[in-house]
mmCIF file of C-alpha atoms and ligand atoms in Angstrom:
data_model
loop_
_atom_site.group_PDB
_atom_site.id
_atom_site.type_symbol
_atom_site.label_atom_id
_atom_site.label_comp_id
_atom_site.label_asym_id
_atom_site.label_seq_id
_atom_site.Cartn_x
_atom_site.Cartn_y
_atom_site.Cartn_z
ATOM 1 C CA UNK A 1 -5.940 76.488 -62.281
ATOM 2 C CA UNK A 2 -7.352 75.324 -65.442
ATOM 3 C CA UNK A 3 -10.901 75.239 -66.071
ATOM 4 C CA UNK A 4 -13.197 72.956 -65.657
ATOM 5 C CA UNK A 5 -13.778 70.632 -68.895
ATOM 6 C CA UNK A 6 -16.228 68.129 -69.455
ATOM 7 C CA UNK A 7 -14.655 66.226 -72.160
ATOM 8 C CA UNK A 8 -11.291 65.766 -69.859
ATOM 9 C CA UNK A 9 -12.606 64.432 -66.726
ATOM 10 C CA UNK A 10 -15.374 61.748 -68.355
ATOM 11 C CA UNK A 11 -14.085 58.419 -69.117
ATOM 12 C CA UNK A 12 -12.864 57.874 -72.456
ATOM 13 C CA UNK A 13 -14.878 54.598 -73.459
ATOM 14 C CA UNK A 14 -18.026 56.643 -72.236
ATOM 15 C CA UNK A 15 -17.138 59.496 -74.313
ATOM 16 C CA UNK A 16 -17.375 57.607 -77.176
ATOM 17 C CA UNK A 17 -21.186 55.501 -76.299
ATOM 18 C CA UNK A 18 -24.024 56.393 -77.741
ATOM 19 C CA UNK A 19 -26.818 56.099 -75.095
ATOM 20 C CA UNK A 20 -29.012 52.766 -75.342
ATOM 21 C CA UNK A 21 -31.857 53.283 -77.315
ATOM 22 C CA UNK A 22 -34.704 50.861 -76.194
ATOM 23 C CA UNK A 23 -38.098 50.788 -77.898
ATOM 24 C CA UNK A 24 -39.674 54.005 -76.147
ATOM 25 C CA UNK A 25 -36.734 55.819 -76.692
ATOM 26 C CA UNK A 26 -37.455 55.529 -80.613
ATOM 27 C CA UNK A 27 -40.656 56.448 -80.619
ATOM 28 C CA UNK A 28 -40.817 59.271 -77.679
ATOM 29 C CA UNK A 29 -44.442 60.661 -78.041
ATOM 30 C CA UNK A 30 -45.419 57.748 -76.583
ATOM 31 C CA UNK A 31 -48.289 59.065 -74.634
ATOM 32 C CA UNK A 32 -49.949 59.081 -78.070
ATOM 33 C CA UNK A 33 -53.277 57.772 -77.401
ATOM 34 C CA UNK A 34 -54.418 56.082 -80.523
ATOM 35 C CA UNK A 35 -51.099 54.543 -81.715
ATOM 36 C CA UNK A 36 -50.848 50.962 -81.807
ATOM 37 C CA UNK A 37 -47.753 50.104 -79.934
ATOM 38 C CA UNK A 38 -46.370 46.394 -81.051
ATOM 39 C CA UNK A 39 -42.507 47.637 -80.627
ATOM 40 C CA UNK A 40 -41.447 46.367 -77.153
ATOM 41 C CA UNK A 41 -42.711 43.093 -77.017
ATOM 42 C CA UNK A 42 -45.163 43.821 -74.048
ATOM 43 C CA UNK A 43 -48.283 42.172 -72.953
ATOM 44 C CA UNK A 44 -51.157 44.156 -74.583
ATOM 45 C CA UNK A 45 -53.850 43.739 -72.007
ATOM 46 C CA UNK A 46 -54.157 46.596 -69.944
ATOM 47 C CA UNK A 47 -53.651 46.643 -66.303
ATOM 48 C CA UNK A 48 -51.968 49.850 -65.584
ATOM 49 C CA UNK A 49 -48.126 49.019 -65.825
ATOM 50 C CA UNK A 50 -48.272 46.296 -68.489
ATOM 51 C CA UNK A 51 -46.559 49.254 -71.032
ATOM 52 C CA UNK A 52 -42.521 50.228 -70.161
ATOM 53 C CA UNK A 53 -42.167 53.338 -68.232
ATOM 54 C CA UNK A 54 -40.483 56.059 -70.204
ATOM 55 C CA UNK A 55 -37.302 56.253 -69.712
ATOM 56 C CA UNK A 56 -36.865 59.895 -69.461
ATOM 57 C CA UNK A 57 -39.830 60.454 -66.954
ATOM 58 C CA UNK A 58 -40.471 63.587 -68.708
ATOM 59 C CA UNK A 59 -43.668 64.255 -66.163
ATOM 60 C CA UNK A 60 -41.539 64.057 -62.894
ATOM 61 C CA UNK A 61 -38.928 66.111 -64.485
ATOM 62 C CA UNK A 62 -41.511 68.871 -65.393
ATOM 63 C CA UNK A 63 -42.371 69.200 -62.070
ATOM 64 C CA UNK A 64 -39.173 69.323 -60.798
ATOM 65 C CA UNK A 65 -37.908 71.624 -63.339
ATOM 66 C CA UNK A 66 -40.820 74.133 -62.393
ATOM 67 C CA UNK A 67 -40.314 73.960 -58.667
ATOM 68 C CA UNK A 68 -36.596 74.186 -58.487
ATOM 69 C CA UNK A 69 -35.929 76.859 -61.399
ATOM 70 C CA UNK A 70 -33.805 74.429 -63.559
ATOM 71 C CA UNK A 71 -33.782 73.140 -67.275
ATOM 72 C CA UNK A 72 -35.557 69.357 -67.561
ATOM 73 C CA UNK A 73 -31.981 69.043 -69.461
ATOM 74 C CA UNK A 74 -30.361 69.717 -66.044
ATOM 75 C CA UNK A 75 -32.159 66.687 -64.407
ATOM 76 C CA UNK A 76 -31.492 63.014 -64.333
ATOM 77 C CA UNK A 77 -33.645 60.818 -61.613
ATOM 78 C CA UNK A 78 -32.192 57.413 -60.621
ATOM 79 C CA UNK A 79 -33.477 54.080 -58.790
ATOM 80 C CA UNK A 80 -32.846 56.111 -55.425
ATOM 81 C CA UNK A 81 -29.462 58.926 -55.047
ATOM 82 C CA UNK A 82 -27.474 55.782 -54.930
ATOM 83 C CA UNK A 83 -28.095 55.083 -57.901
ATOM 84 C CA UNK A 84 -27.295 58.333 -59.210
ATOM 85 C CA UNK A 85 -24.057 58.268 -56.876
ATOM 86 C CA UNK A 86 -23.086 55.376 -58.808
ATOM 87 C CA UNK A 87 -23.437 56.409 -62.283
ATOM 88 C CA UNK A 88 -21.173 59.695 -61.026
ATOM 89 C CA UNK A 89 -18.318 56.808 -60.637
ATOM 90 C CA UNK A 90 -19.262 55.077 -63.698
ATOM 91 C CA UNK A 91 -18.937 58.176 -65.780
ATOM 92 C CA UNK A 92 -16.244 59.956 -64.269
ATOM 93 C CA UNK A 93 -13.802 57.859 -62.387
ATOM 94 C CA UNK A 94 -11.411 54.899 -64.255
ATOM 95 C CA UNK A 95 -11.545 51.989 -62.127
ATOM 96 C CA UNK A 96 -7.940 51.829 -60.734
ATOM 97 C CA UNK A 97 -6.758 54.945 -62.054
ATOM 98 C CA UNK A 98 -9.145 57.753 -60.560
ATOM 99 C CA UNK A 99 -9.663 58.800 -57.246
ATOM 100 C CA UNK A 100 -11.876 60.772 -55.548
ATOM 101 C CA UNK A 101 -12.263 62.472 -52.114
ATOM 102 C CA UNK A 102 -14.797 61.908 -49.276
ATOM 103 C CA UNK A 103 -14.700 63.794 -46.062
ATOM 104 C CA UNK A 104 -15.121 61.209 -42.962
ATOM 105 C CA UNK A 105 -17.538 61.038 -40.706
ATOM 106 C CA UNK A 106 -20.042 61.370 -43.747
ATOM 107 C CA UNK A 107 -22.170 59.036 -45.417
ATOM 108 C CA UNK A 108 -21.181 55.710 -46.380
ATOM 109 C CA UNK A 109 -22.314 54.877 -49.914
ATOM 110 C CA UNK A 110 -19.485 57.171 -51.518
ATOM 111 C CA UNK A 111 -16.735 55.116 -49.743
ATOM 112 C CA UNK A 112 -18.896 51.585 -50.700
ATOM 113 C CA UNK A 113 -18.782 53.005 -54.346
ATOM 114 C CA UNK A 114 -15.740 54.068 -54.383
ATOM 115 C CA UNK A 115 -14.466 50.329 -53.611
ATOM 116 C CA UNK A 116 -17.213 48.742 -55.970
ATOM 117 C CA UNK A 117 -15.801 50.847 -58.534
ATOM 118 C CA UNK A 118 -12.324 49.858 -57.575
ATOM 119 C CA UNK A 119 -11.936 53.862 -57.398
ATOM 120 C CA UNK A 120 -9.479 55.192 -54.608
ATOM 121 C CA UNK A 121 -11.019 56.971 -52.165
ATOM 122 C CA UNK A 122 -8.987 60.203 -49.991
ATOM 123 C CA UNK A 123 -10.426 60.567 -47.108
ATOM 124 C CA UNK A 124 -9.654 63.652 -45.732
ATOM 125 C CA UNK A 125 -11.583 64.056 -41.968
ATOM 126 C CA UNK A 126 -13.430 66.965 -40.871
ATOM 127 C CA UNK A 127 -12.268 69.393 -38.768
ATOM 128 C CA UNK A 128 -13.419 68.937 -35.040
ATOM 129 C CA UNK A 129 -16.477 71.161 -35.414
ATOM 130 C CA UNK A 130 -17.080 69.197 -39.020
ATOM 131 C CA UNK A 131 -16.614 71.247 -41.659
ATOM 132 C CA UNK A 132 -14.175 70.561 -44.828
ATOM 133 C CA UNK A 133 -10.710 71.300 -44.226
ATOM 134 C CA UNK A 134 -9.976 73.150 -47.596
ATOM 135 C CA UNK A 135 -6.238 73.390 -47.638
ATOM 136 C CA UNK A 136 -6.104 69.977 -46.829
ATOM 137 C CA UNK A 137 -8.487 69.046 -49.605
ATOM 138 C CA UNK A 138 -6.971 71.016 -52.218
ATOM 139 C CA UNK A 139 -3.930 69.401 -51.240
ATOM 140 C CA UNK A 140 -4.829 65.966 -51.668
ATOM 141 C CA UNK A 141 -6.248 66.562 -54.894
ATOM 142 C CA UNK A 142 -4.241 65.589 -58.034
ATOM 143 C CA UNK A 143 -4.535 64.824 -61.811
ATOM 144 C CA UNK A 144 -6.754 61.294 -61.508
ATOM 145 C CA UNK A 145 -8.705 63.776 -58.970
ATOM 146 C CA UNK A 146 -12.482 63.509 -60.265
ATOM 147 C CA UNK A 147 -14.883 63.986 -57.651
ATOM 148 C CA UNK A 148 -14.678 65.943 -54.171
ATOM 149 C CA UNK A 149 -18.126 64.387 -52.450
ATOM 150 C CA UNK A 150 -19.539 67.040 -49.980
ATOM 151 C CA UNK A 151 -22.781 66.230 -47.537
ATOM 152 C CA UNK A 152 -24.586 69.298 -46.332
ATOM 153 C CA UNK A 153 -26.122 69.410 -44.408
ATOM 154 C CA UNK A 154 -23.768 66.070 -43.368
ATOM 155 C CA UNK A 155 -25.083 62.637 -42.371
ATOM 156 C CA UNK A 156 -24.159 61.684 -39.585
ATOM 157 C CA UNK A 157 -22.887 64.902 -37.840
ATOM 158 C CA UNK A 158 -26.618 67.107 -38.973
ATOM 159 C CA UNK A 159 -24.504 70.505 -39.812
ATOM 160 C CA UNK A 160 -24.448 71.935 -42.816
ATOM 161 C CA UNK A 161 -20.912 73.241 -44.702
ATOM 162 C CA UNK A 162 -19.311 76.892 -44.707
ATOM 163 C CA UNK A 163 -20.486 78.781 -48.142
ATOM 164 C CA UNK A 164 -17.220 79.956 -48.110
ATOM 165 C CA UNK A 165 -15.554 76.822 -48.298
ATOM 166 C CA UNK A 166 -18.016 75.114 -50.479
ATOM 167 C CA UNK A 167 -17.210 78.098 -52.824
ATOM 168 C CA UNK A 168 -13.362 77.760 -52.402
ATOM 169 C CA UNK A 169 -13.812 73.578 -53.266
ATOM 170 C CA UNK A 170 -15.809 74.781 -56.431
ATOM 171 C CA UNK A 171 -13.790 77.704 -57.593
ATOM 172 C CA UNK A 172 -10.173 75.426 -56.769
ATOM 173 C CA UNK A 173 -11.140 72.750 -58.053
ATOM 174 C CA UNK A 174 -11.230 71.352 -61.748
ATOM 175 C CA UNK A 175 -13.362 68.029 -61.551
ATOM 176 C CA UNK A 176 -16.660 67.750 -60.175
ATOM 177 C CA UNK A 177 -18.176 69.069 -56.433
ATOM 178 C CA UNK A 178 -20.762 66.520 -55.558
ATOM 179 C CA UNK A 179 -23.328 68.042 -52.851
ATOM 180 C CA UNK A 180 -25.461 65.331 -51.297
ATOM 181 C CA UNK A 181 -28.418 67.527 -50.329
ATOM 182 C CA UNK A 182 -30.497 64.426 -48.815
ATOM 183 C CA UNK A 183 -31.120 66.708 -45.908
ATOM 184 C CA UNK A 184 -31.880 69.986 -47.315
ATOM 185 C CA UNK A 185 -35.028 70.526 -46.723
ATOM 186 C CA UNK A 186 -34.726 70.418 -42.900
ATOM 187 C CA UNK A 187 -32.014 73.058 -43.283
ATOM 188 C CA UNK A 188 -33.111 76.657 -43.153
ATOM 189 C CA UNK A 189 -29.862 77.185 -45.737
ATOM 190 C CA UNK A 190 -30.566 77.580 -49.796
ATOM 191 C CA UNK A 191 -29.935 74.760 -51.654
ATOM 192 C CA UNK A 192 -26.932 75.041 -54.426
ATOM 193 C CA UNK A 193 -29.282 74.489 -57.258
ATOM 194 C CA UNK A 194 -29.414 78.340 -57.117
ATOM 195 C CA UNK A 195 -25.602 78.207 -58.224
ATOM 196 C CA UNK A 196 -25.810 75.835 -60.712
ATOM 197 C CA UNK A 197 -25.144 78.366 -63.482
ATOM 198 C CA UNK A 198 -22.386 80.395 -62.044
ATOM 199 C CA UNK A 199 -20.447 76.566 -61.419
ATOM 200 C CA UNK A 200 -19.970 74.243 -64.053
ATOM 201 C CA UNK A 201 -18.466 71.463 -62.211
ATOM 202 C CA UNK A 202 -21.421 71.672 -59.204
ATOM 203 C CA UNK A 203 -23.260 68.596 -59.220
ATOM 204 C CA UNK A 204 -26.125 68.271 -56.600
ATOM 205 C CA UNK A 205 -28.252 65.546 -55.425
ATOM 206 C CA UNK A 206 -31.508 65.122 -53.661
ATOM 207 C CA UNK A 207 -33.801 62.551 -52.891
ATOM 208 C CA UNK A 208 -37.299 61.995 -52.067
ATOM 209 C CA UNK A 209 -36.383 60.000 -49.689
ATOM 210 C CA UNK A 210 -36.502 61.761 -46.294
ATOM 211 C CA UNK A 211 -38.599 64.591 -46.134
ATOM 212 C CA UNK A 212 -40.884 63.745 -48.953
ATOM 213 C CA UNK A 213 -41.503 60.636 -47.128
ATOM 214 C CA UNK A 214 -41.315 58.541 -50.288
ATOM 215 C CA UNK A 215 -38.023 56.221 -49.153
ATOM 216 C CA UNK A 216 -40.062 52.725 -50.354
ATOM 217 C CA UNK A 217 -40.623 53.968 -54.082
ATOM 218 C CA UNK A 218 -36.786 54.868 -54.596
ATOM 219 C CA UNK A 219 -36.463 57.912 -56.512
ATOM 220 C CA UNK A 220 -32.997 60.015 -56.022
ATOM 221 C CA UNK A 221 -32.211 63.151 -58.400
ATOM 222 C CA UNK A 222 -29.233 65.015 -60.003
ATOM 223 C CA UNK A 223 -29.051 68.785 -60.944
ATOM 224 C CA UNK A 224 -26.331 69.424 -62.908
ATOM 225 C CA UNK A 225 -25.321 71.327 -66.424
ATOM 226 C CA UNK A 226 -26.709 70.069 -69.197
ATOM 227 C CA UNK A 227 -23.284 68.465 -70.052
ATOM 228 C CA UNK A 228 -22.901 66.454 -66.803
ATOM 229 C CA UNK A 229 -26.646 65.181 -66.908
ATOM 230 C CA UNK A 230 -25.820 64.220 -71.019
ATOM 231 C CA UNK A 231 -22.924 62.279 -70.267
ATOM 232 C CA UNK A 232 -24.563 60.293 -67.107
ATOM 233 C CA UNK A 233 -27.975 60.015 -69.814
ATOM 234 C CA UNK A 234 -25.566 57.571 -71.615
ATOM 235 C CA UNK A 235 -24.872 54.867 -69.444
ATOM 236 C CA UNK A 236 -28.104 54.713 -67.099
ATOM 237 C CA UNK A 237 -30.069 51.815 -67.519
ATOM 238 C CA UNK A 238 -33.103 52.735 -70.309
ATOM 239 C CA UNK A 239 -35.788 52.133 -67.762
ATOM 240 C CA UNK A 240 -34.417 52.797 -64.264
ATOM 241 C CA UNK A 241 -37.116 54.629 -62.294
ATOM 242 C CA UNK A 242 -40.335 51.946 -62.790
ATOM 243 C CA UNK A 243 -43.906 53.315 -63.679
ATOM 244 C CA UNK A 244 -45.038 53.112 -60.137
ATOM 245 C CA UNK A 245 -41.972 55.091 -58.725
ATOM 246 C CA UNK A 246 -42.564 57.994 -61.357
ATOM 247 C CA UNK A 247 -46.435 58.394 -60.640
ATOM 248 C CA UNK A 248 -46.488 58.351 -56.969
ATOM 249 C CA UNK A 249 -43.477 60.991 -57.281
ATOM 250 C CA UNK A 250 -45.728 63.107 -59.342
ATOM 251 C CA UNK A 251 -48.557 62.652 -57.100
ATOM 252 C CA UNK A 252 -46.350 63.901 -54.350
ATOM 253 C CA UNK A 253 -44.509 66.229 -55.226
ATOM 254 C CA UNK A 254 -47.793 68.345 -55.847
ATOM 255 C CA UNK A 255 -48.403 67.830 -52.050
ATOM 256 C CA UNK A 256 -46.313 70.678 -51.264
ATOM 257 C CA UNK A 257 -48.636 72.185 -48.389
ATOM 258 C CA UNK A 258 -48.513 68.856 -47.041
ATOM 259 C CA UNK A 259 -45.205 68.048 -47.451
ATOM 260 C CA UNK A 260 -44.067 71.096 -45.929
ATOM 261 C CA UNK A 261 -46.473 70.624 -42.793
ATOM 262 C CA UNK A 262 -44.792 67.355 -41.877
ATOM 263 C CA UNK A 263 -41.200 69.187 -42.296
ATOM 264 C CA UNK A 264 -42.446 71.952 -39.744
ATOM 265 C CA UNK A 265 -43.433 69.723 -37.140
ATOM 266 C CA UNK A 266 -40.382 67.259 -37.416
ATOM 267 C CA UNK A 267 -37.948 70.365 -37.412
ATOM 268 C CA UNK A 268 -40.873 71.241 -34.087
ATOM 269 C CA UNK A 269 -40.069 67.911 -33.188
ATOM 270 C CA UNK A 270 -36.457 68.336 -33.336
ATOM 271 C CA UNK A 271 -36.361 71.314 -31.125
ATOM 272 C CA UNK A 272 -38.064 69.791 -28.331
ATOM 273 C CA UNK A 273 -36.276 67.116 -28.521
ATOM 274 C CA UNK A 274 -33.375 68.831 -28.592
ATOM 275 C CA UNK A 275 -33.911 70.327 -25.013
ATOM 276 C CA UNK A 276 -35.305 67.361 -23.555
ATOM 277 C CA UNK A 277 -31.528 66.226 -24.172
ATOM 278 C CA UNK A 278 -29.993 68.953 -22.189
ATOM 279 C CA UNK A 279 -31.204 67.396 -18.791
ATOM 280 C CA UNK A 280 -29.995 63.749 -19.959
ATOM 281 C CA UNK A 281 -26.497 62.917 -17.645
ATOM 282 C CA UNK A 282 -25.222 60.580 -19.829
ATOM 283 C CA UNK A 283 -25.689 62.532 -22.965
ATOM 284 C CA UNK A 284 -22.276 64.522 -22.674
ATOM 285 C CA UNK A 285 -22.225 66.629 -26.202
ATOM 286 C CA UNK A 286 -25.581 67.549 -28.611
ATOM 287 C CA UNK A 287 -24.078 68.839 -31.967
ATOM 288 C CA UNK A 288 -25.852 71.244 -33.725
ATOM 289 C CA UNK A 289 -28.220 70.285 -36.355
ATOM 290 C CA UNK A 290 -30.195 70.879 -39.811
ATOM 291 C CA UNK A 291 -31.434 67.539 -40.309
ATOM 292 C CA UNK A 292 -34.441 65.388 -39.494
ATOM 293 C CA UNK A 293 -31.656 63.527 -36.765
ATOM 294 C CA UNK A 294 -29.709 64.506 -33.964
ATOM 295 C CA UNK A 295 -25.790 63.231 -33.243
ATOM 296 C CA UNK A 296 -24.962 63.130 -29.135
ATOM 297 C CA UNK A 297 -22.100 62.025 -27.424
ATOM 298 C CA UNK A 298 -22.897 59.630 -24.733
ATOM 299 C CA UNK A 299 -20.672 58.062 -21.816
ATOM 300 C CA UNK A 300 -20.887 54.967 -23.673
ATOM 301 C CA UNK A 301 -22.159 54.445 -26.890
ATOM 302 C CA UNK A 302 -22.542 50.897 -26.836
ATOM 303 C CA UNK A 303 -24.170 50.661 -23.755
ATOM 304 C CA UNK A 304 -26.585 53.121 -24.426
ATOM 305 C CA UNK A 305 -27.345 51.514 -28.197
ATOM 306 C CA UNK A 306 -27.796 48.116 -26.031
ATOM 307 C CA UNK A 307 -30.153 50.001 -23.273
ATOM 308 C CA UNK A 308 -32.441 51.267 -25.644
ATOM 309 C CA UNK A 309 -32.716 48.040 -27.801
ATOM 310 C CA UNK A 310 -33.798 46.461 -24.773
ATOM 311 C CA UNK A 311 -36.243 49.317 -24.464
ATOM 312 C CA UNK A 312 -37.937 48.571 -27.683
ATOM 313 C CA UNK A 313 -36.278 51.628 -29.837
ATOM 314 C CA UNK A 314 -33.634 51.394 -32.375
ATOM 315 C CA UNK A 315 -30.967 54.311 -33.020
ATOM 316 C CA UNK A 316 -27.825 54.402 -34.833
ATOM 317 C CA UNK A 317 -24.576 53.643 -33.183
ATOM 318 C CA UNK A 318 -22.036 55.817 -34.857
ATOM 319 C CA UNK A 319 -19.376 54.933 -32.556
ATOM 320 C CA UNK A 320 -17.085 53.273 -35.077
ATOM 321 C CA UNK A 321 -16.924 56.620 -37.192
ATOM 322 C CA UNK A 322 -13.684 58.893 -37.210
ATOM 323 C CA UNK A 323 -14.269 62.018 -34.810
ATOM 324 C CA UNK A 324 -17.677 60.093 -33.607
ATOM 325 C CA UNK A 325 -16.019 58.447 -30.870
ATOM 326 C CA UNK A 326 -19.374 57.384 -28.264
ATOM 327 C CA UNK A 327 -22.081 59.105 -30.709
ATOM 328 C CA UNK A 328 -24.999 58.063 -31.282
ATOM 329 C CA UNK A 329 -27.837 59.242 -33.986
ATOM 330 C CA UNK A 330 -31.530 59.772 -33.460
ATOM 331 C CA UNK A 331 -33.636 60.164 -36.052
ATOM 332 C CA UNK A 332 -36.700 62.244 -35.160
ATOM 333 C CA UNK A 333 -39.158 60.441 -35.318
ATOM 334 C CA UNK A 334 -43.046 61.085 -34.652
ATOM 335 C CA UNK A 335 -44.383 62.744 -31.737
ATOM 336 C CA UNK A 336 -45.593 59.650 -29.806
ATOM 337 C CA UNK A 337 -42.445 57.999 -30.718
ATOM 338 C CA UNK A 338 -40.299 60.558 -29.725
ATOM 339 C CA UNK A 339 -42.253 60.694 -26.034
ATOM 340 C CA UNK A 340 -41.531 56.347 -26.125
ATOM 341 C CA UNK A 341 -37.838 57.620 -27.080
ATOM 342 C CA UNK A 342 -37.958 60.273 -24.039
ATOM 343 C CA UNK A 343 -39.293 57.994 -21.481
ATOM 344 C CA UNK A 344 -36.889 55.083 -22.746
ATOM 345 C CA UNK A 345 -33.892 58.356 -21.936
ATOM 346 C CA UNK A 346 -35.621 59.616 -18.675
ATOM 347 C CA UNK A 347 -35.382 55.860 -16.989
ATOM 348 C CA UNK A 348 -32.039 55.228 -18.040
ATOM 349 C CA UNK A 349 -30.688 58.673 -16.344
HETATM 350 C C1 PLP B 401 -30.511 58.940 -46.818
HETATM 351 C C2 PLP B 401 -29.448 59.547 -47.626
HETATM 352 C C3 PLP B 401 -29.514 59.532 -49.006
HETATM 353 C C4 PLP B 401 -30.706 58.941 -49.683
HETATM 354 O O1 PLP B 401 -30.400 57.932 -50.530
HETATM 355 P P1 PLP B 401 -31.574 57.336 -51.443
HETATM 356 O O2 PLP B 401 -30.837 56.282 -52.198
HETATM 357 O O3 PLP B 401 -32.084 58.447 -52.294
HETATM 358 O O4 PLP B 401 -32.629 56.801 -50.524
HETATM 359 C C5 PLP B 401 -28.536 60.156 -49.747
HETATM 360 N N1 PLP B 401 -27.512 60.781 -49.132
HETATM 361 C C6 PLP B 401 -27.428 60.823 -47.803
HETATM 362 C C7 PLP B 401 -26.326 61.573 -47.189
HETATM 363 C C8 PLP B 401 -28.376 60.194 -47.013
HETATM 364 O O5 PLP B 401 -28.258 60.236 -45.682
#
């Protein structure tokens, strides 16, 4: 196997771009406080996001880099992970030419991108218990092969992957191993970021989406080398995480004691809700889980969806999904509205 190179998996016409350099980029010590600032055409009159953001959000990524034990060089932070999902296609994968492979039942924006992108996607399914089927992957990988797009723990099935495969995936294979850690922190697992040296074709993303509790301000972020984050530095938009987005994140993500309550009593949460489920006759399989939801297979997925609609609480029908025949996904929510979600079960036993 050959190793993994940077300058033959990234798209040739973005090999040879020079990022975008907008008005802030050219003059970065923008924070500056008695410079007169007539270079971006903005409205001078202050009323607290009148100026551009800057386009590196070097404060987020100092936080970030300090908590997680990275390089800010190793960081780029995107309008949400699906935005940082995308510019992995945009990068990496020739529209038409490149593939890349997603392991089904799994999150749907890598199979959406895939087609926006008009990138093939190879789906190869989980095994029944939901973890990769390595062999199979490797096997379906070939030269256009640029990403292998790993969720762990997965959304919708809640487990996280085998280290051992995850390993085999990153030591096997030459283009880049996405893992979508949206779920993390719900996990009692390490994240990958600890690996990022020892692999470099490991790409990870986060978000502050779920735990964090910030899903309305849209801020999704990539650990990588510094290579990887370079090349994706070239094509993002200049300003795509707005001025709002990157102080409430750094507001936040100084919460930690806080942040890390409401994880311990949603994972609390999740337990007890987890045995309430036991006693439900119609629930017929409760998967194992790291994640702030809960995958069951009912008698009748459909049915059940409808009951509970009618009962004033909406779930997600995952019926449609390969190996999710029947299942149904329950986000935890709070405690009161995980009593209205009990009741709702309890009548309809
Ligand atoms: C919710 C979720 C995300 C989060 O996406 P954002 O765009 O950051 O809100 C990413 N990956 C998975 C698997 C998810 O379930």
């Amino acid at each position: 196997m050959e190793k993994f190179d940077i300058n033959i998996i990234t798209r040739e016409n973005v090999k040879s771009l020079k990022p975008y350099s907008s008005a802030r980029d050219e003059f970065e010590d923008f924070d500056t406080a008695d410079m007169v600032f007539l270079d971006a055409n903005e409205n001078p009159f202050e009323n607290g996001v009148n100026r551009y953001p800057d386009p590196q959000q070097n404060s987020v990524k100092q936080v970030l880099a300090k908590q997680k034990n990275v390089k800010s060089n190793q960081i780029l932070l995107g309008n949400g992970s699906d935005e940082v999902l995308d510019l992995l296609f945009r990068a990496f994968c020739e529209p038409k030419t490149d593939n890349v492979i997603t392991l089904p039942p799994t999150y749907g924006m890598y199979g959406v991108l895939a087609n926006i992108n008009d990138v093939e996607n190879k789906e190869v399914l989980l095994s029944e218990d939901f973890q990769p089927k390595v062999d199979q992957i490797l096997e379906a990988v070939d030269v256009n092969t640029k990403i292998i797009f790993l969720c762990s723990p997965n959304n919708p099935t809640g487990n996280s992957f085998l280290d051992e495969s995850v390993v085999a995936l990153l030591q096997n294979f030459k283009g880049l191993v996405v893992i979508d850690e949206a779920y993390i922190d719900f996990s009692k697992k390490e994240s990958w970021i600890n690996e990022l040296d020892e692999y470099p074709n490991l790409v990870i993303t986060q978000t502050l989406s779920k735990a964090y509790g910030l899903a309305g301000i849209r801020l999704g972020i990539c650990y990588a080398s510094a290579g990887v984050i370079a090349v994706l530095n070239k094509i993002k938009p200049p300003y795509n995480v707005n001025e709002l987005t990157q102080q409430r994140a750094g507001l936040r993500l100084k919460e930690t004691d806080e942040i890390n309550t409401e994880i311990a009593v949603i994972i609390e949460q999740r337990e007890s809700l987890l045995k309430v489920l036991l006693d439900i006759k119609f629930v017929k399989k409760i998967y194992p889980t790291e994640a702030n939801f809960i995958l069951v297979k009912v008698d009748n997925a459909n049915k059940r969806y409808d009951d509970l609609i009618a009962k004033g609480i909406v779930i997600r029908n995952r019926t449609t999904q390969p190996l999710c025949d029947n299942c149904l996904r329950l986000t935890i929510g709070t405690e009161v509205e995980n009593k209205k979600l009990i009741e709702a079960l309890k009548l309809l036993n």
